[in-house]
Structure formats: C-alpha cells, structure tokens
Amino acid sequence: MNARNDTLSQTSQPIRMPCVPVLVTHVRSCVWLSLDGEIEILSQKEGARRLSTSEIPVLVLHALATARRLRCGPFPRLDILELFAFVRPAQFCLPTPRGIADSLGLPKPMSLEDEVETLRNVCQQLLGELRARSSKDLITLAWAMKTGGWSWGDIVLDALGVEEGDAPHSGALLRSLQIWHKLKEWVESAPPPQPGHLPVEPVEARARLDLLLGSDAEVRLEQKDYAASICEAFQAPNAVGEPVMALVEAGTGVGKTLGYIAPASVWAKKNQGAVWISTYTRNLQRQLDSELDRLYADPNEKKRKIVIRKGRENYFCLLNFEEAVSRLRLRADDAPALGLMARWALASRDGDMIGGDFPSWLKELLGARLTVDMTDTRGECVYSSCSHYAKCFIEKTVRRARRAELVVANHALVMIQAALGGTEEALLPTRYIFDEGHHVFDAADNAFSAHLSGQEGADLRRWLLGAEESSRSRARGLKARIEDLVAGREMEEALEEVMHHARILPGPSWHQRINGGQPMGPFEDFLRRLRQQVYARDINNGSPFSLEAAIHPPVEGVLETAERLKSALEKMRIPMQSLIKGMMALMDEEADELDSANRQRIEATCASLERRGVQQLLAWCSMLDSLFGETPPQFVDWFSVERIEGRDMDVGMHRHWVDPTIPFVEEVVEKSHGVAITSATLRDGSGDEELDWKVAEARTGVSHLARPALLHDVKSPFDYPKQTRVYIVDDIRKDNLDQIAAAYRELFVAAGGGGLGLFTAVNRLRAVYQRIAEPLDRTGIQLLSQHVDAMDVGTLIDIFRGEESSCLLGTDAVRDGVDVPGNSLHLIVFDRVPWPRPTILHKARKRSFPARSYDEMIARLRMKQAFGRLVRRKSDRGVFVMLDRQTPTRMLGAFPDGVEVVRTGLAETIKGVHEFLSEK
C-alpha cells in the first residue's frame, strides 16, 4: 500500500474540507451553514426537518445532544467530537463551539454565526494535524474504522494522504485494533518494607507548604495553621487500636488541598511509606491530581510517586476489548467505536475511564456497550489466567500504588479494601487523609449495607455462572476463571455444587416473571411476595416513584417463601466454603510449584468468594431470620420496589447500619496508625458550638474511638459579610411551579448568568427547565440541566465552568461536584429547604437525635455545603437565594457569622441580586 511516508510532501498539499452543511443548535433556534456558504438562522422545527431529510452527512458538535434538543431521531452526520477523539486521544475539550475552539487555540466564537464557522475551522485544523502525524498504523486503523461504516472514514484517509485502491488486507485491519501487542508489560518487584513511625513537626509542614506555594504566593496564615493541625495525624500511635485522629474543619479559601499535601508528603518521604488521600467526588480527585504537579515538576517522577487509585470497575479491560474485536466479523459496525477506543487506550495514562483521561462525552457518542462497559464491572476478572495480565491497566496501577508516596483514592475503595483486609493491595496503608469528610457517613452507609434484591441476586448469578442469554455479554463465570486450578482435585466437586445451586438466583428476565406472577425458584418467589407487600402498604396510589414498606407484619406467603429461600442459600454457601478451604490448602500443598501470579490469583479468587459469596449469603440469611423475629438493634431492615418513571427496576429487602460509622471505625480507622478527617462543613451550625462538634464526631465516627480525636477549627480568610448576601423570598408559593420558574428565570437574568439552581426533586427540576430554557436563551443565557441534557454531570459542570453566561440546574450530585471560582458561579438558588426524605431508614436514625434537630442538622449541612460553593477566591462575590418562605430562622446557622440575611419579596430580591453583583 502507499503509506506516503514523505511528511513534508503531505503537509504541503492543501487539506480538502468535507463538502457538507454545518449545524449548531440552541434552545430556540439553529444556525445552518449551507453548501453554498450561506448562513441561516432556523427554528428548531426547521432544523430537525433538514436533518431528517438530508441525504448527506451534516457537520455537528455532539450528535446525541443535537438530536435530543431538536427532538429528532438519528440522522447522517459528521460529529466533530469523533474527529477530535481520533486526532487527540485521551484529551478533553468542552463539547461546545467555544470549548473546542479554546482547546485548539482558535479564536472563540462571539456570535451564533461565528459558531458554524468555528466548527469548519476546527475540522480543518484537526485534519491538518492528522496529515502531519500520518503513519502506517494510523492509516490502517482508519481503514478498519471505514470498513465499519465510520462517517469520517474517507475524509480522514484523504487527510492521511491515502489514495483509492490503497486498502490493506483484512488481516492488517484486524491487527490495527489489537492494541495489546503495543502496550508495555509491568514488572513484578519485591514488596516494599513497612513504613517508619517518625512524626511530622509543624515546622516541617510549613516549610514544605512554602516550597509548594512558591516565593510569589500570597501568604495565608490560615493555611499554615491548617497544615500544622494536620500534622497531628502523623504522630506515632501508643496503643493497638488507638490511632491518632485529627478532625479538622477548615473554611472555604483556607487552601486545604496543599495544606494536607504538605505534611503528607513529608511523612511519606521520612518514613518510606504511602499516605492515602481519600475523596468523595471525582472532581476533587482531578483537582488533587493537578495540584500535585507542584510537588513533582518532573512528570516521570510524579508518575512514580503519585498514583490515582480507584476500584477495578473504573479501568479499561483488555480482555473485554479483545473479545469485542473478535466479534467484528459478526458486528462490523462496531469498528468505528473500537477504533476510537483503541486510540484512547494507547494514549491513556492509566486506563481510567471514570473521571480519568477518558472524555465523558465519548460514552455519550458511542454508547456504554463499547466504552464504559469495557471495564471489569461485575468482578469477572480472571487475574493471572488472562492473556493480558502482564499488561493490565488495573494490575499496573495496583503495583504502582504499593510503591507510591501519595495515593489519591476514594472513600468507597478505601472502605471496601479495608473490609477485605487489603488482599488486593498486599498491605493496608497506615495513614489516611479523608477530604470531603462530611461524606464519610454516606460513603460508609453505602459500603457496609446489604441488599437481598433481584438485581443483587442476578449479579451474583452472573458472577458465578457467566453469560446465559446474550452473545453481547462478556461475563465469564467462576468455573471459567478457576477451572484449570481445581480440575482433577477434590474441590472440583465443590465447584460443581456451587454452580448447581447458583441457579436458584434470579435468572435472565426475572423482572417480567415477578411482575407477571410466574416466578422461577425460591428467590424469585420471595421477591414476588415482597413486591406484593410493598404495593399493599403503599399510601400514594399510582405514584411513579420508588416505594418502601416495613417488614412487619408480613403478608401471607412471605414467611414461607423466606424459609425456602434461606434453605437454598445455605445449600449454596456450604460448598462455597469448601471450595475456599480447598483452594487455600492448594497453596500450602503445592507451595513449591505455584508461581507468584497463580498464588495471587488464588488469594484474589478466595477473597472474592468470601466477600461476594459467603459473606453476602450469610448477610442474606441473617436478614431473612429477622422476618421471624426482630432485627438486631444496630440495623434497619425494610422492603422496597425501586422505580424509575413508573417502571419497576428492582425489588428487594435492605439492611443498613443505624450508625454506619461503627464499621468504618472498626475496619478502617482502628486498623490504621493515623487519620485526618477534614472538610469545610463538618459542623452544621446549630449555634451551640459544643453540640456542633458532637454532631461532627458522630457523623465521622470519632465518637466511637477509645482515644479522643484532636479537634481543630480553621476559619476562612474570606470576608463573607462583604462578599456575600442571603435572601429568603417570602411572597411566592413553593408548591406553585409557575411562580418558582418565574423566580428562577428573573434571578438568573438579574445575575447575568453564573447561576446554579438546586432542586430537591427531579420532576420539579424538569418542570422549571421546560418553562425557562427558551426565555433565558432569548437573553443570551444558556441553560444547562442535569436529567435533561444528554450529558453526564461532570461534562455539564465543565461546560458551566467554561461558559460564564450559562446557568445550571441540578440536584445533590451537582451541589457536591461544583468547584467553580469566579464569574461562572455567583448565584445559588434553592427551590425549597433541602429537608431529608422521610424514609424508614431516616426514621430509625432520628431516634439517635432529638426528633426535630436531626432533620435540621441534615438540611443545614446541605445548605452550608451549597453556600460554600459561592466564594472560592477573595475577589469573588455571591448571592444565596432560598425560594421557601417557610425557612426556619434556626436554619440560618448554615451561613457564616455576620452575613446579611434578608427576608423580602421576589422583586426586591431580584433588584438586590443585580445591584450586589454589579458592584464587582
């Protein structure tokens, strides 16, 4: 084939632009650039008509969002994001005309007409970059994608300098997707030594902080004090089970990230051990990754000493990818998506697909099946029996984390790993810093709960038996993962018994059988009776939302089916324990023959069997026992039917700890030597300082420690009385969505964009969006919305941050994930006081607090967390508005001392917002 290796010759030839129309959509209208170069402003209806009738592809930006906005079906298109992903893999750009122009260093469009021209300019620049990078591998991959129907195929091949008739043979096309041959193998090394116990002195932390900040940085005494307070978590412990603990609340603007990186990095260096920094949100993980550039200017050194660590379900699986490639003969149209995934995987830093360098909009464009479903989502990893084990992204990251100085993880991974005893990591870390510490309670609640549900049962069945109904599923069963280890040995019989009894778990299409009253087996029969009880006790007839019911008194048939189910689960658990025992004995009996990879594989399999099998089955049996007596006092049990828009999605029995910080302390904190828990919102601001600290201790588990924690409060350096205002609107009805929508509209206009609207219910959010999106668009304000736009929350927040004239509507996930300094966020509007939902679990937890103060504590913390997003720099100004005239005065402790809180009408609030923000 003619690969045209003469790069100078290629780059001298003009780039041929695709001769296609261009379309950019907005809330009310579209901008159309015709083949003749004529620019037209169209209605959405006309834009949808032209797309549906076009016989040639149309150049667009984010085809899925375009189709959803125009309410039209699939259309022939050239999505500029696909070209970007091919030319610049593992790089992110905002999926907006301004965002993609900025990523390429092009002028930002200033008008609607500029936007369609920008897309053409972006296309030309990307194709030019392709020509300069032309190579045989790139050409072959592009050919493979073209054979699968990639709309960019001919255009990309032309830019790469390929002529007609240069097509490679089919074997070369397939090899172009076999990226595992191009990846480097990781090298096993000896385990690291145990870390030392040398403390970190405040003077050392302050010196490291100065180094991180640089000589030109503004001196913040609060940050130095904060770094000194974190040092206490790095003192040496004096007794088993009594780690040193620092509970530190630090107001917004203190600079927590560098404040704890300073002492953590000193301890890691002095003691040759790793400090694990745990966050709750992906946004903070990304921020930490960026801040750590200050610690190591050399990227290679940073890569050795800093590791971003997540659960296995976050990483790209090469075996899953290989199996998808092998099916190309059956599904040739998968080639374009697999080609883009191949480009990303070869360029990715660590294969992290959830919050790493995988652009979130790529999942939206290509679908989950060929993107995020390529991860080890169901624990089906075969470990060392995998042909790609030595190149596995997950295994490589795990090994890097063992020798790192700082590991940036998340709360869920830390808790699950500690509960497993650190099997996967070999050694548990001895020092932790939990940032976003106000989420420790919720993270522990999720990590240490149990669910006897259809979905959990079906997942366990799939994990044990593998795929049963669809060639698309890549799930490999337990037998496929360990058959070579147990074949011909006594435990082979135990494995067969496990496989046999696993068929009592909910099988494919269990939803339909339960809803139709035709369950198969004791598990599905129990779920059918459980569902009957939930619907029988429902007081909101016809509600489209999830339902729940107490377990007592049970309806007829529940106890009988529960007894049969428990017996069936016990029959599965006994051979499972025999299998674990036999595999562990194998390591002893064949110690001289088993290599380290197979030993690790056996240990990992046994740990998974213990956690996903034995422990889960024991928990389920214990839950079923409660139906015949009482639930242990430390737990709460209930039945539920999980619903989405009126459709049953799951049915089950649930068990949560009343206080989930108890297992958190037992499994994580007491097994460590030192822990710091920090946040800007540990205390809820009730007005009673002693009570506030008790609440913080209860919500983080500190109250369960034998050795009291050291408590610190570092004040924010911001002048909140000068920089912020709070309004409570007292003349609109919170149950009147027309009034609520009008308030949002006028407040966002008064602020000139930069507004965040927070809602307590998705249906209210959608109703307001429908009422105000077009009016705001007429004023030049772009309205983004969670649960409406065809983008994930992270992408929406990135666009909100980058587009200063935009506003964003969202729920809890948005409130927790936003970190937007400057003009992009200077107004927060709540539709009503964010009281917690009155669930069975919530009711049980209120018993640990006075009936009224528990609800107020939760709501105050939510308001405090939201308010903290308003001001991120000393130059910021922000306004907080509550559209609930019934906001109790007791809730105002959520705001810093001295902040002016004004109860007034909507008109006065709108005027006040405009005047206050105009003073900037």
XYZ file of C-alpha atoms in Angstrom, residues 80-93 99-106 122 125-127 129-130 133 138 340 343-344 347 357 359 361-362:
38
model
C -16.640 16.845 15.214
C -16.105 15.218 18.631
C -15.370 11.876 16.956
C -12.705 13.522 14.823
C -11.255 15.224 17.914
C -11.128 11.872 19.760
C -9.300 10.284 16.825
C -6.762 13.079 16.335
C -6.221 13.958 20.004
C -6.945 10.799 22.006
C -7.069 10.962 25.823
C -7.550 14.733 25.667
C -10.630 16.584 26.815
C -12.436 19.502 25.282
C -14.815 24.890 24.294
C -13.429 23.018 21.306
C -12.072 26.266 19.797
C -10.267 27.022 23.055
C -8.737 23.528 23.203
C -7.227 24.071 19.746
C -6.092 27.639 20.372
C -8.583 29.074 17.875
C -11.836 23.152 13.931
C -7.125 22.228 11.908
C -7.731 18.664 13.100
C -7.372 17.277 9.592
C -2.802 17.754 12.415
C -3.663 14.304 11.070
C 1.123 12.749 12.012
C -2.831 5.331 11.792
C -11.676 5.337 18.849
C -6.722 5.335 20.044
C -7.669 6.306 23.595
C -2.659 7.261 24.729
C -8.432 10.996 30.805
C -13.632 12.128 27.709
C -18.811 12.676 26.074
C -17.254 9.731 24.220
